[in-house]
Short mmCIF file of C-alpha atoms in Angstrom, two decimals:
data_model
loop_
_atom_site.label_atom_id
_atom_site.label_comp_id
_atom_site.label_asym_id
_atom_site.label_seq_id
_atom_site.Cartn_x
_atom_site.Cartn_y
_atom_site.Cartn_z
CA UNK A 251 -61.31 9.26 7.37
CA UNK A 252 -64.53 8.08 5.74
CA UNK A 253 -65.34 4.50 4.86
CA UNK A 254 -67.49 2.86 2.19
CA UNK A 255 -68.33 -0.83 2.39
CA UNK A 256 -69.77 -2.60 -0.66
CA UNK A 257 -72.01 -5.43 0.56
CA UNK A 258 -73.15 -8.24 -1.75
CA UNK A 259 -76.77 -9.30 -1.25
CA UNK A 260 -76.56 -12.59 -3.12
CA UNK A 261 -79.12 -13.94 -5.51
CA UNK A 262 -82.72 -14.27 -4.43
CA UNK A 263 -84.06 -12.59 -1.30
CA UNK A 264 -83.10 -10.79 1.92
CA UNK A 265 -81.85 -14.03 3.48
CA UNK A 266 -78.97 -14.31 1.02
CA UNK A 267 -76.86 -11.69 2.76
CA UNK A 268 -74.00 -13.07 4.89
CA UNK A 269 -73.70 -12.64 8.65
CA UNK A 270 -70.67 -10.44 7.92
CA UNK A 271 -72.82 -8.28 5.64
CA UNK A 272 -75.48 -7.82 8.33
CA UNK A 273 -72.78 -6.77 10.82
CA UNK A 274 -71.41 -4.18 8.42
CA UNK A 275 -74.84 -2.65 7.81
CA UNK A 276 -75.51 -2.43 11.54
CA UNK A 277 -72.29 -0.48 12.05
CA UNK A 278 -72.90 1.95 9.19
CA UNK A 279 -74.30 5.41 9.71
CA UNK A 280 -75.98 5.42 6.28
CA UNK A 281 -77.13 2.52 4.12
CA UNK A 282 -77.80 2.65 0.37
CA UNK A 283 -78.89 -0.05 -2.09
CA UNK A 284 -79.39 -0.37 -5.83
CA UNK A 285 -81.58 -2.89 -7.63
CA UNK A 286 -81.12 -2.03 -11.29
CA UNK A 287 -77.99 -4.03 -12.22
CA UNK A 288 -79.67 -7.35 -11.28
CA UNK A 289 -83.04 -8.59 -10.15
CA UNK A 290 -83.53 -10.31 -6.77
CA UNK A 291 -87.03 -11.72 -7.28
CA UNK A 292 -87.83 -12.57 -3.65
CA UNK A 293 -86.36 -9.49 -1.99
CA UNK A 294 -88.37 -7.30 0.36
CA UNK A 295 -86.51 -4.09 1.22
CA UNK A 296 -88.66 -3.79 4.32
CA UNK A 297 -87.60 -7.23 5.58
CA UNK A 298 -83.98 -6.36 4.85
CA UNK A 299 -84.41 -3.16 6.89
CA UNK A 300 -85.80 -5.20 9.77
CA UNK A 301 -82.89 -7.66 9.65
CA UNK A 302 -80.36 -4.84 9.54
CA UNK A 303 -82.16 -2.49 11.92
CA UNK A 304 -81.49 0.38 9.52
CA UNK A 305 -83.33 2.45 6.98
CA UNK A 306 -82.15 1.71 3.44
CA UNK A 307 -82.09 4.41 0.76
CA UNK A 308 -82.56 3.03 -2.75
CA UNK A 309 -80.48 4.77 -5.41
CA UNK A 310 -81.27 4.80 -9.13
CA UNK A 311 -79.09 4.26 -12.17
CA UNK A 312 -79.25 8.02 -12.61
CA UNK A 313 -77.73 8.69 -9.18
CA UNK A 314 -74.88 6.32 -9.84
CA UNK A 315 -74.14 6.93 -13.50
CA UNK A 316 -75.02 10.60 -13.99
CA UNK A 317 -74.45 12.02 -10.52
CA UNK A 318 -71.40 9.81 -9.90
CA UNK A 319 -72.90 8.39 -6.70
CA UNK A 320 -72.61 11.72 -4.88
CA UNK A 321 -75.12 11.04 -2.07
CA UNK A 322 -73.27 7.83 -1.19
CA UNK A 323 -69.84 9.48 -1.21
CA UNK A 324 -71.12 12.38 0.92
CA UNK A 325 -72.32 10.02 3.64
CA UNK A 326 -69.18 7.89 3.40
CA UNK A 327 -67.10 11.01 3.92
CA UNK A 328 -68.88 11.71 7.20
CA UNK A 329 -68.24 8.29 8.73
CA UNK A 330 -69.17 4.86 7.43
CA UNK A 331 -71.61 4.13 4.63
CA UNK A 332 -72.73 0.73 3.36
CA UNK A 333 -73.80 0.21 -0.24
CA UNK A 334 -75.87 -2.93 -0.86
CA UNK A 335 -75.68 -4.52 -4.29
CA UNK A 336 -77.28 -7.72 -5.67
CA UNK A 337 -74.88 -10.62 -6.25
CA UNK A 338 -71.17 -10.01 -5.68
CA UNK A 339 -70.92 -6.22 -5.56
CA UNK A 340 -68.06 -5.41 -7.93
CA UNK A 341 -69.12 -7.52 -10.89
CA UNK A 342 -71.05 -4.53 -12.22
CA UNK A 343 -68.50 -2.12 -13.74
CA UNK A 344 -70.40 0.91 -12.51
CA UNK A 345 -69.60 -0.05 -8.92
CA UNK A 346 -65.90 -0.36 -9.69
CA UNK A 347 -66.13 3.24 -10.92
CA UNK A 348 -67.73 4.30 -7.64
CA UNK A 349 -65.01 2.51 -5.70
CA UNK A 350 -62.27 4.29 -7.65
CA UNK A 351 -63.99 7.64 -7.08
CA UNK A 352 -64.24 6.96 -3.35
CA UNK A 353 -60.57 5.98 -3.02
CA UNK A 354 -59.50 9.09 -4.93
CA UNK A 355 -61.38 11.19 -2.36
CA UNK A 356 -59.53 9.44 0.45
CA UNK A 357 -62.47 7.25 1.44
CA UNK A 358 -61.39 3.77 2.55
CA UNK A 359 -63.30 1.03 0.73
CA UNK A 360 -63.94 -2.60 1.56
CA UNK A 361 -65.93 -5.41 -0.01
CA UNK A 362 -68.20 -8.02 1.55
CA UNK A 363 -68.67 -10.58 -1.18
CA UNK A 364 -71.95 -12.27 -1.96
CA UNK A 365 -73.14 -15.25 -3.98
CA UNK A 366 -73.03 -14.33 -7.66
CA UNK A 367 -74.78 -15.58 -10.78
CA UNK A 368 -71.22 -15.96 -12.18
CA UNK A 369 -70.48 -19.00 -10.00
CA UNK A 370 -74.07 -20.08 -9.25
CA UNK A 371 -74.86 -20.97 -12.86
CA UNK A 372 -71.54 -22.78 -13.27
CA UNK A 373 -72.40 -24.86 -10.18
CA UNK A 374 -75.99 -25.57 -11.20
CA UNK A 375 -74.90 -26.56 -14.72
CA UNK A 376 -72.69 -29.35 -13.40
CA UNK A 377 -70.19 -28.38 -16.12
CA UNK A 378 -66.58 -27.83 -15.09
CA UNK A 379 -65.61 -24.30 -14.12
CA UNK A 380 -62.28 -24.31 -15.95
CA UNK A 381 -64.00 -25.33 -19.20
CA UNK A 382 -66.00 -22.10 -19.38
CA UNK A 383 -64.67 -19.55 -21.87
CA UNK A 384 -65.56 -15.88 -21.81
CA UNK A 385 -69.16 -15.03 -20.98
CA UNK A 386 -71.45 -12.70 -22.87
CA UNK A 387 -74.75 -10.86 -22.47
CA UNK A 388 -77.54 -11.22 -25.02
CA UNK A 389 -78.99 -7.70 -25.26
CA UNK A 390 -82.50 -6.66 -26.24
CA UNK A 391 -82.53 -5.60 -29.91
CA UNK A 392 -82.02 -1.82 -30.30
CA UNK A 393 -84.21 -0.35 -33.05
CA UNK A 394 -84.46 -3.77 -34.63
CA UNK A 395 -80.69 -4.29 -34.58
CA UNK A 396 -79.70 -7.68 -33.17
CA UNK A 397 -76.13 -7.87 -31.81
CA UNK A 398 -74.07 -10.65 -33.37
CA UNK A 399 -71.54 -10.69 -30.52
CA UNK A 400 -73.20 -13.48 -28.48
CA UNK A 401 -73.31 -15.73 -31.54
CA UNK A 402 -69.64 -15.07 -32.25
CA UNK A 403 -68.58 -15.66 -28.66
CA UNK A 404 -70.40 -19.01 -28.53
CA UNK A 405 -68.70 -20.05 -31.78
CA UNK A 406 -65.26 -18.86 -30.65
CA UNK A 407 -65.56 -20.73 -27.35
CA UNK A 408 -66.92 -23.89 -28.93
CA UNK A 409 -64.04 -24.09 -31.40
CA UNK A 410 -61.72 -24.18 -28.37
CA UNK A 411 -63.87 -26.77 -26.57
CA UNK A 412 -65.20 -24.20 -24.09
CA UNK A 413 -68.69 -23.68 -22.67
CA UNK A 414 -70.39 -20.27 -22.88
CA UNK A 415 -72.42 -18.63 -20.13
CA UNK A 416 -74.91 -16.15 -21.64
CA UNK A 417 -76.45 -13.56 -19.35
CA UNK A 418 -79.79 -12.27 -20.58
CA UNK A 419 -80.50 -8.54 -20.70
CA UNK A 420 -82.12 -6.93 -17.67
CA UNK A 421 -83.80 -3.53 -17.75
CA UNK A 422 -85.02 -3.49 -14.19
CA UNK A 423 -86.22 0.11 -14.38
CA UNK A 424 -88.58 -0.85 -17.22
CA UNK A 425 -89.34 -4.22 -15.57
CA UNK A 426 -88.10 -5.99 -18.70
CA UNK A 427 -86.17 -9.23 -18.21
CA UNK A 428 -85.17 -11.23 -21.26
CA UNK A 429 -86.50 -14.78 -21.18
CA UNK A 430 -84.71 -17.92 -22.33
CA UNK A 431 -87.09 -18.11 -25.30
CA UNK A 432 -86.29 -14.52 -26.35
CA UNK A 433 -82.55 -15.15 -25.96
CA UNK A 434 -82.70 -18.26 -28.14
CA UNK A 435 -84.83 -16.50 -30.73
CA UNK A 436 -82.27 -13.71 -30.95
CA UNK A 437 -79.51 -16.28 -31.57
CA UNK A 438 -81.60 -18.13 -34.18
CA UNK A 439 -82.15 -14.80 -35.97
CA UNK A 440 -78.39 -14.31 -36.13
CA UNK A 441 -77.99 -17.90 -37.36
CA UNK A 442 -80.32 -17.12 -40.28
CA UNK A 443 -77.99 -14.33 -41.40
CA UNK A 444 -74.59 -15.86 -40.58
CA UNK A 445 -75.38 -19.51 -41.44
CA UNK A 446 -72.38 -20.94 -39.56
CA UNK A 447 -74.52 -23.69 -37.90
CA UNK A 448 -73.71 -22.38 -34.42
CA UNK A 449 -77.28 -22.40 -33.10
CA UNK A 450 -79.86 -24.68 -34.67
CA UNK A 451 -82.98 -26.31 -33.25
CA UNK A 452 -80.88 -29.38 -32.42
CA UNK A 453 -78.05 -27.58 -30.58
CA UNK A 454 -77.64 -28.66 -26.94
CA UNK A 455 -78.37 -25.83 -24.50
CA UNK A 456 -79.03 -25.41 -20.77
CA UNK A 457 -81.49 -22.91 -19.32
CA UNK A 458 -81.41 -21.78 -15.69
CA UNK A 459 -84.16 -19.73 -14.05
CA UNK A 460 -84.17 -18.19 -10.55
CA UNK A 461 -80.74 -19.47 -9.49
CA UNK A 462 -80.41 -19.14 -5.73
CA UNK A 463 -84.12 -19.54 -5.00
CA UNK A 464 -85.71 -22.61 -3.38
CA UNK A 465 -87.14 -23.67 -6.74
CA UNK A 466 -84.73 -22.88 -9.58
CA UNK A 467 -85.62 -24.40 -12.94
CA UNK A 468 -82.62 -26.06 -14.59
CA UNK A 469 -83.34 -27.74 -17.92
CA UNK A 470 -80.98 -29.00 -20.61
CA UNK A 471 -82.02 -30.18 -24.05
CA UNK A 472 -82.12 -29.23 -27.70
CA UNK A 473 -82.86 -25.60 -28.56
CA UNK A 474 -86.19 -26.54 -30.16
CA UNK A 475 -87.36 -28.20 -26.93
CA UNK A 476 -85.84 -25.77 -24.43
CA UNK A 477 -87.55 -22.88 -26.26
CA UNK A 478 -90.89 -24.42 -25.41
CA UNK A 479 -90.07 -25.35 -21.83
CA UNK A 480 -91.84 -23.33 -19.13
CA UNK A 481 -89.07 -21.79 -17.03
CA UNK A 482 -91.35 -19.53 -14.99
CA UNK A 483 -90.33 -16.17 -13.58
CA UNK A 484 -87.05 -14.32 -14.28
CA UNK A 485 -84.15 -14.00 -14.09
CA UNK A 486 -83.14 -16.46 -16.79
CA UNK A 487 -79.66 -17.50 -17.98
CA UNK A 488 -78.36 -19.71 -20.80
CA UNK A 489 -75.36 -22.01 -21.09
CA UNK A 490 -74.08 -23.44 -24.37
CA UNK A 491 -72.02 -26.54 -23.60
CA UNK A 492 -69.12 -27.39 -25.89
CA UNK A 493 -67.57 -30.85 -26.03
CA UNK A 494 -68.59 -32.70 -22.89
CA UNK A 495 -66.66 -34.94 -20.55
CA UNK A 496 -68.51 -38.11 -19.68
CA UNK A 497 -69.25 -36.79 -16.17
CA UNK A 498 -70.56 -33.51 -17.56
CA UNK A 499 -73.02 -35.40 -19.74
CA UNK A 500 -74.13 -37.39 -16.67
CA UNK A 501 -74.69 -34.13 -14.80
CA UNK A 502 -76.81 -32.68 -17.63
CA UNK A 503 -78.90 -35.86 -17.78
CA UNK A 504 -79.38 -36.38 -14.04
CA UNK A 505 -79.52 -32.81 -12.77
CA UNK A 506 -81.01 -31.00 -15.77
CA UNK A 507 -83.12 -33.63 -17.56
CA UNK A 508 -81.06 -33.66 -20.76
CA UNK A 509 -82.02 -36.38 -23.26
CA UNK A 510 -80.31 -39.73 -22.60
CA UNK A 511 -79.02 -39.75 -26.20
CA UNK A 512 -76.26 -37.29 -25.33
CA UNK A 513 -74.61 -40.30 -23.67
CA UNK A 514 -74.18 -41.86 -27.12
CA UNK A 515 -71.39 -39.41 -27.83
CA UNK A 516 -69.18 -41.39 -25.43
CA UNK A 517 -69.70 -44.87 -26.87
CA UNK B 144 -87.90 -38.95 0.70
CA UNK B 145 -84.46 -37.86 1.86
CA UNK B 146 -82.96 -34.44 1.25
CA UNK B 147 -79.41 -33.16 0.86
CA UNK B 148 -78.69 -29.43 0.92
CA UNK B 149 -75.31 -28.13 -0.27
CA UNK B 150 -74.50 -24.96 1.64
CA UNK B 151 -71.78 -22.55 0.52
CA UNK B 152 -69.70 -21.10 3.36
CA UNK B 153 -68.14 -18.25 1.38
CA UNK B 154 -64.56 -17.16 1.53
CA UNK B 155 -62.99 -16.34 4.85
CA UNK B 156 -64.61 -17.27 8.15
CA UNK B 157 -67.81 -18.51 9.83
CA UNK B 158 -69.52 -15.14 9.28
CA UNK B 159 -69.53 -15.59 5.49
CA UNK B 160 -72.44 -18.00 5.52
CA UNK B 161 -75.79 -16.50 4.47
CA UNK B 162 -78.85 -16.24 6.70
CA UNK B 163 -80.48 -18.79 4.38
CA UNK B 164 -77.54 -21.14 4.95
CA UNK B 165 -77.86 -20.86 8.74
CA UNK B 166 -81.58 -21.66 8.50
CA UNK B 167 -80.89 -24.76 6.42
CA UNK B 168 -78.34 -26.08 8.90
CA UNK B 169 -80.70 -25.53 11.82
CA UNK B 170 -83.37 -27.61 10.10
CA UNK B 171 -81.03 -30.48 9.18
CA UNK B 172 -80.80 -33.67 11.20
CA UNK B 173 -77.13 -34.17 10.30
CA UNK B 174 -74.49 -31.63 9.25
CA UNK B 175 -71.25 -32.41 7.40
CA UNK B 176 -68.48 -30.14 6.15
CA UNK B 177 -65.32 -30.46 4.07
CA UNK B 178 -62.31 -28.15 4.12
CA UNK B 179 -59.94 -29.72 1.60
CA UNK B 180 -61.13 -28.20 -1.70
CA UNK B 181 -60.44 -24.64 -0.47
CA UNK B 182 -58.97 -22.93 2.56
CA UNK B 183 -61.03 -20.58 4.74
CA UNK B 184 -58.25 -18.99 6.76
CA UNK B 185 -60.36 -17.41 9.52
CA UNK B 186 -62.83 -20.23 10.04
CA UNK B 187 -63.46 -21.77 13.45
CA UNK B 188 -65.60 -24.89 13.21
CA UNK B 189 -66.54 -24.43 16.84
CA UNK B 190 -67.89 -20.93 16.20
CA UNK B 191 -69.80 -22.23 13.19
CA UNK B 192 -71.31 -24.92 15.40
CA UNK B 193 -72.39 -22.27 17.89
CA UNK B 194 -74.00 -20.16 15.16
CA UNK B 195 -75.83 -23.14 13.73
CA UNK B 196 -76.62 -24.85 17.02
CA UNK B 197 -75.50 -28.15 15.53
CA UNK B 198 -72.57 -30.51 15.70
CA UNK B 199 -70.62 -30.54 12.43
CA UNK B 200 -68.88 -33.69 11.18
CA UNK B 201 -65.83 -32.95 9.05
CA UNK B 202 -65.35 -35.33 6.14
CA UNK B 203 -62.06 -35.98 4.36
CA UNK B 204 -61.17 -36.22 0.70
CA UNK B 205 -61.05 -39.97 1.23
CA UNK B 206 -64.67 -40.11 2.44
CA UNK B 207 -65.85 -38.16 -0.58
CA UNK B 208 -63.66 -39.51 -3.33
CA UNK B 209 -63.02 -43.11 -2.31
CA UNK B 210 -66.11 -43.88 -0.26
CA UNK B 211 -68.39 -41.88 -2.57
CA UNK B 212 -69.68 -39.76 0.30
CA UNK B 213 -71.51 -42.72 1.87
CA UNK B 214 -71.92 -41.31 5.42
CA UNK B 215 -73.52 -38.15 3.98
CA UNK B 216 -75.90 -40.07 1.71
CA UNK B 217 -76.91 -42.40 4.57
CA UNK B 218 -77.96 -39.48 6.75
CA UNK B 219 -79.65 -37.70 3.84
CA UNK B 220 -81.68 -40.83 3.20
CA UNK B 221 -83.02 -40.75 6.77
CA UNK B 222 -84.30 -37.16 6.59
CA UNK B 223 -82.42 -33.98 5.82
CA UNK B 224 -78.65 -33.59 5.74
CA UNK B 225 -76.67 -30.40 5.14
CA UNK B 226 -73.23 -30.46 3.54
CA UNK B 227 -71.13 -27.33 4.11
CA UNK B 228 -68.55 -26.43 1.50
CA UNK B 229 -66.18 -23.43 1.23
CA UNK B 230 -67.06 -20.92 -1.49
CA UNK B 231 -69.98 -21.70 -3.79
CA UNK B 232 -70.58 -25.41 -3.20
CA UNK B 233 -70.75 -26.92 -6.68
CA UNK B 234 -67.65 -25.30 -8.17
CA UNK B 235 -65.63 -28.33 -6.99
CA UNK B 236 -66.39 -31.17 -9.42
CA UNK B 237 -66.31 -33.76 -6.65
CA UNK B 238 -69.46 -32.21 -5.15
CA UNK B 239 -71.29 -32.35 -8.46
CA UNK B 240 -70.51 -36.09 -8.40
CA UNK B 241 -72.02 -36.38 -4.92
CA UNK B 242 -75.10 -34.50 -6.06
CA UNK B 243 -75.59 -36.85 -9.02
CA UNK B 244 -75.19 -39.87 -6.75
CA UNK B 245 -77.76 -38.48 -4.31
CA UNK B 246 -80.32 -37.78 -7.04
CA UNK B 247 -79.85 -41.28 -8.48
CA UNK B 248 -80.74 -42.68 -5.03
CA UNK B 249 -83.92 -40.60 -4.98
CA UNK B 250 -82.54 -38.02 -2.55
CA UNK B 251 -83.78 -34.50 -3.32
CA UNK B 252 -80.93 -32.01 -3.54
CA UNK B 253 -80.82 -28.23 -3.23
CA UNK B 254 -78.07 -25.61 -3.27
CA UNK B 255 -77.54 -22.57 -1.06
CA UNK B 256 -74.96 -20.53 -2.93
CA UNK B 257 -72.06 -18.75 -1.26
CA UNK B 258 -69.52 -16.11 -2.22
CA UNK B 259 -66.90 -17.70 -4.47
CA UNK B 260 -63.33 -16.91 -5.37
CA UNK B 261 -64.57 -17.11 -8.99
CA UNK B 262 -66.42 -13.79 -8.74
CA UNK B 263 -64.54 -12.28 -5.77
CA UNK B 264 -61.24 -12.01 -7.64
CA UNK B 265 -62.95 -10.60 -10.73
CA UNK B 266 -64.53 -7.94 -8.53
CA UNK B 267 -61.35 -7.12 -6.61
CA UNK B 268 -59.33 -6.90 -9.84
CA UNK B 269 -61.53 -4.11 -11.18
CA UNK B 270 -61.24 -5.78 -14.60
CA UNK B 271 -64.41 -6.44 -16.55
CA UNK B 272 -66.09 -9.79 -15.99
CA UNK B 273 -66.91 -10.40 -19.67
CA UNK B 274 -63.26 -9.89 -20.63
CA UNK B 275 -62.07 -12.90 -18.64
CA UNK B 276 -61.28 -15.97 -20.73
CA UNK B 277 -61.06 -19.48 -19.33
CA UNK B 278 -59.41 -19.85 -15.95
CA UNK B 279 -56.68 -22.29 -14.99
CA UNK B 280 -54.98 -23.74 -11.91
CA UNK B 281 -51.21 -23.62 -11.50
CA UNK B 282 -50.39 -26.99 -9.91
CA UNK B 283 -47.45 -27.87 -7.70
CA UNK B 284 -44.77 -29.62 -9.80
CA UNK B 285 -45.15 -33.40 -9.72
CA UNK B 286 -41.78 -35.20 -9.52
CA UNK B 287 -40.12 -32.12 -10.99
CA UNK B 288 -42.58 -31.93 -13.88
CA UNK B 289 -43.99 -28.42 -14.37
CA UNK B 290 -47.33 -28.29 -16.21
CA UNK B 291 -47.27 -26.05 -19.28
CA UNK B 292 -51.05 -25.69 -19.39
CA UNK B 293 -51.27 -22.43 -17.38
CA UNK B 294 -48.71 -20.80 -19.66
CA UNK B 295 -50.63 -21.89 -22.74
CA UNK B 296 -53.96 -20.73 -21.38
CA UNK B 297 -52.58 -17.27 -20.56
CA UNK B 298 -51.17 -17.01 -24.08
CA UNK B 299 -54.37 -18.26 -25.72
CA UNK B 300 -56.49 -15.78 -23.76
CA UNK B 301 -54.14 -12.87 -24.36
CA UNK B 302 -54.16 -13.39 -28.11
CA UNK B 303 -57.93 -12.93 -27.94
CA UNK B 304 -57.65 -9.88 -25.67
CA UNK B 305 -58.88 -11.80 -22.62
CA UNK B 306 -57.70 -11.74 -19.00
CA UNK B 307 -56.73 -14.97 -17.21
CA UNK B 308 -57.59 -15.87 -13.64
CA UNK B 309 -55.04 -18.38 -12.27
CA UNK B 310 -55.97 -20.34 -9.16
CA UNK B 311 -52.98 -21.56 -7.20
CA UNK B 312 -52.73 -25.16 -6.03
CA UNK B 313 -54.08 -26.03 -2.59
CA UNK B 314 -53.21 -29.20 -0.76
CA UNK B 315 -55.09 -28.49 2.43
CA UNK B 316 -54.49 -31.95 3.88
CA UNK B 317 -50.73 -31.34 3.68
CA UNK B 318 -51.16 -27.66 4.67
CA UNK B 319 -49.49 -26.62 1.41
CA UNK B 320 -50.82 -23.53 -0.33
CA UNK B 321 -49.02 -22.22 -3.39
CA UNK B 322 -47.90 -18.62 -3.02
CA UNK B 323 -47.95 -15.92 -5.68
CA UNK B 324 -44.16 -16.10 -5.81
CA UNK B 325 -44.18 -19.86 -6.39
CA UNK B 326 -46.87 -19.51 -9.06
CA UNK B 327 -44.89 -16.87 -10.92
CA UNK B 328 -41.69 -18.88 -10.62
CA UNK B 329 -43.44 -21.88 -12.17
CA UNK B 330 -44.56 -19.73 -15.12
CA UNK B 331 -41.09 -18.22 -15.56
CA UNK B 332 -39.66 -21.77 -15.64
CA UNK B 333 -42.05 -22.60 -18.46
CA UNK B 334 -41.08 -19.35 -20.24
CA UNK B 335 -37.43 -20.47 -20.18
CA UNK B 336 -38.37 -23.61 -22.12
CA UNK B 337 -41.06 -22.26 -24.44
CA UNK B 338 -39.59 -18.79 -25.10
CA UNK B 339 -42.85 -17.27 -26.42
CA UNK B 340 -42.46 -14.10 -24.28
CA UNK B 341 -45.71 -14.79 -22.44
CA UNK B 342 -44.35 -14.23 -18.91
CA UNK B 343 -41.28 -12.06 -18.41
CA UNK B 344 -40.17 -9.93 -15.46
CA UNK B 345 -41.90 -6.94 -17.09
CA UNK B 346 -45.29 -8.60 -17.71
CA UNK B 347 -48.20 -6.91 -15.92
CA UNK B 348 -49.78 -9.14 -13.30
CA UNK B 349 -52.19 -8.81 -10.35
CA UNK B 350 -51.88 -10.76 -7.12
CA UNK B 351 -54.76 -11.19 -4.66
CA UNK B 352 -54.36 -12.67 -1.17
CA UNK B 353 -57.11 -13.50 1.33
CA UNK B 354 -60.05 -12.37 -0.81
CA UNK B 355 -63.11 -11.98 1.39
CA UNK B 356 -61.19 -11.16 4.57
CA UNK B 357 -61.09 -7.72 6.21
CA UNK B 358 -57.55 -7.18 4.94
CA UNK B 359 -57.07 -8.68 1.50
CA UNK B 360 -53.84 -7.76 -0.27
CA UNK B 361 -54.43 -6.70 -3.87
CA UNK B 362 -51.31 -5.62 -5.76
CA UNK B 363 -50.72 -5.08 -9.46
CA UNK B 364 -47.36 -4.49 -11.07
CA UNK B 365 -44.65 -6.10 -13.15
CA UNK B 366 -43.83 -9.75 -12.45
CA UNK B 367 -40.38 -8.83 -11.14
CA UNK B 368 -41.89 -6.51 -8.53
CA UNK B 369 -44.97 -8.54 -7.63
CA UNK B 370 -42.72 -11.56 -6.98
CA UNK B 371 -41.02 -9.60 -4.21
CA UNK B 372 -44.18 -8.10 -2.73
CA UNK B 373 -45.20 -9.42 0.68
CA UNK B 374 -48.73 -10.79 0.23
CA UNK B 375 -48.94 -12.41 3.66
CA UNK B 376 -50.96 -15.52 4.43
CA UNK B 377 -52.74 -17.73 1.86
CA UNK B 378 -54.84 -18.26 -0.11
CA UNK B 379 -53.25 -16.46 -3.07
CA UNK B 380 -54.56 -15.97 -6.62
CA UNK B 381 -53.11 -14.45 -9.81
CA UNK B 382 -54.64 -12.51 -12.68
CA UNK B 383 -52.90 -11.82 -15.99
CA UNK B 384 -54.56 -8.83 -17.64
CA UNK B 385 -54.67 -8.68 -21.43
CA UNK B 386 -55.29 -5.46 -23.32
CA UNK B 387 -56.85 -2.97 -20.91
CA UNK B 388 -59.67 -0.51 -21.30
CA UNK B 389 -58.85 2.92 -19.94
CA UNK B 390 -61.11 2.34 -16.91
CA UNK B 391 -59.47 -1.01 -16.21
CA UNK B 392 -56.07 0.66 -16.09
CA UNK B 393 -57.48 3.26 -13.68
CA UNK B 394 -58.78 0.45 -11.46
CA UNK B 395 -55.39 -1.30 -11.40
CA UNK B 396 -53.64 1.96 -10.52
CA UNK B 397 -56.09 3.23 -7.89
CA UNK B 398 -57.25 -0.02 -6.32
CA UNK B 399 -54.17 -2.22 -6.76
CA UNK B 400 -51.21 0.19 -6.80
CA UNK B 401 -50.16 -0.56 -10.38
CA UNK B 402 -47.44 1.73 -11.75
CA UNK B 403 -48.77 4.97 -13.25
CA UNK B 404 -46.91 4.22 -16.48
CA UNK B 405 -49.58 1.74 -17.56
CA UNK B 406 -51.67 4.85 -18.30
CA UNK B 407 -49.22 5.70 -21.12
CA UNK B 408 -50.74 2.94 -23.19
CA UNK B 409 -53.82 5.11 -23.69
CA UNK B 410 -52.12 8.31 -24.89
#
């Protein structure tokens, strides 16, 4: 019976794989990887091949989404294949599809988890995990059309006292990564139309760049200021805090350089 | 200037640390670890010490929460200390507190992320990440008092079409880990009082045990059946799905053995 192991690569470079992940790759008879669902800015495939002692075949979105991951399933059917994925491997829906397809063909599947932007940004924000509501992605405008969903999700969460984690669109195959400034501009555009005072220049926001690297940039402040902050290279992520606990405000001030005035809210 | 590096250990055993994490420990002049915020069922501290080539000092809840982590900060002040934490290290609020305290003393802090239950359960569930609402912990009853918060959160999320991830209480120092059966019983107790038909024996639920191990148990079904399923050793986690997409139903059926009837909802 064939076997397919999904291995999470973590966030930044080839050193973010776990010891368990390296073991799995070494035991596989074929190793595949994809780098279009997320960006790992420091990753060298060659270094990863050296660590694992295996050749790694990179598969495209096309192979996974149009050809249903056939080359991977063929190799898995013969013995044991490993499929390397940035972050935690099953957060991307397309990989859940591949897993279902494998199981339906009688291929045994397993998962080696990796560090994910989902928990990394929560940790770096210093805001409490259980106070995050649903998350949302801010997409690039399509033919000038700006999605209003992110704006609505932030509002919905805030009304319930919940923080919102906003992923920013990634089009790795076109090398386009939405920046914090572009994400905020998209939300301010929606504000102009909807006028519900959800995002203004004085709304508190947190930007995170390159989570998982040795030099992430984590900066909290008002939208007007954060838009002009230099966050450096992608990937970027945004968090909109709702009502803060005292300790959450302390975290934003000490760990993310938020203005001291946010403390006033607790006097 | 001193340095304190928070290193995530991941989910199951000593092999879940990343290569980056091992490097950081090797360069530290003092290494601490805590194992009370989560349980890593397969972990051997001795094996971790062999991998890292360092002695590891285990600190208690008391050291962190009553003594403000003093021994860790003292060593960090002298050079570079590493603090090893199950999962992704800053998900536990108490470690955010320690980080703030370190920074206020002029100690530089960094984070090496690890695989977290936060993303692992989302991935194993096959349900879409952006459809999860806020998460909640089901606590052990205190003096017979059963918290109604988890019940309310599940209801709130479901009304909005959102899934709920329920962590189950862990009291590692007493070796008490809430099981899926105990968690469900607690919710059914609340149902008896509140009578809002949020949790009945025919509610769809997903149980996950030992995420991150080689043999996690992932089982979806109706509460009445899942309560009697043998999930084996802790840790356990629960997910209450809300309205499902077609592909989410397929994932629950194929990957978690949910009854085929849930497909009927899409006819």
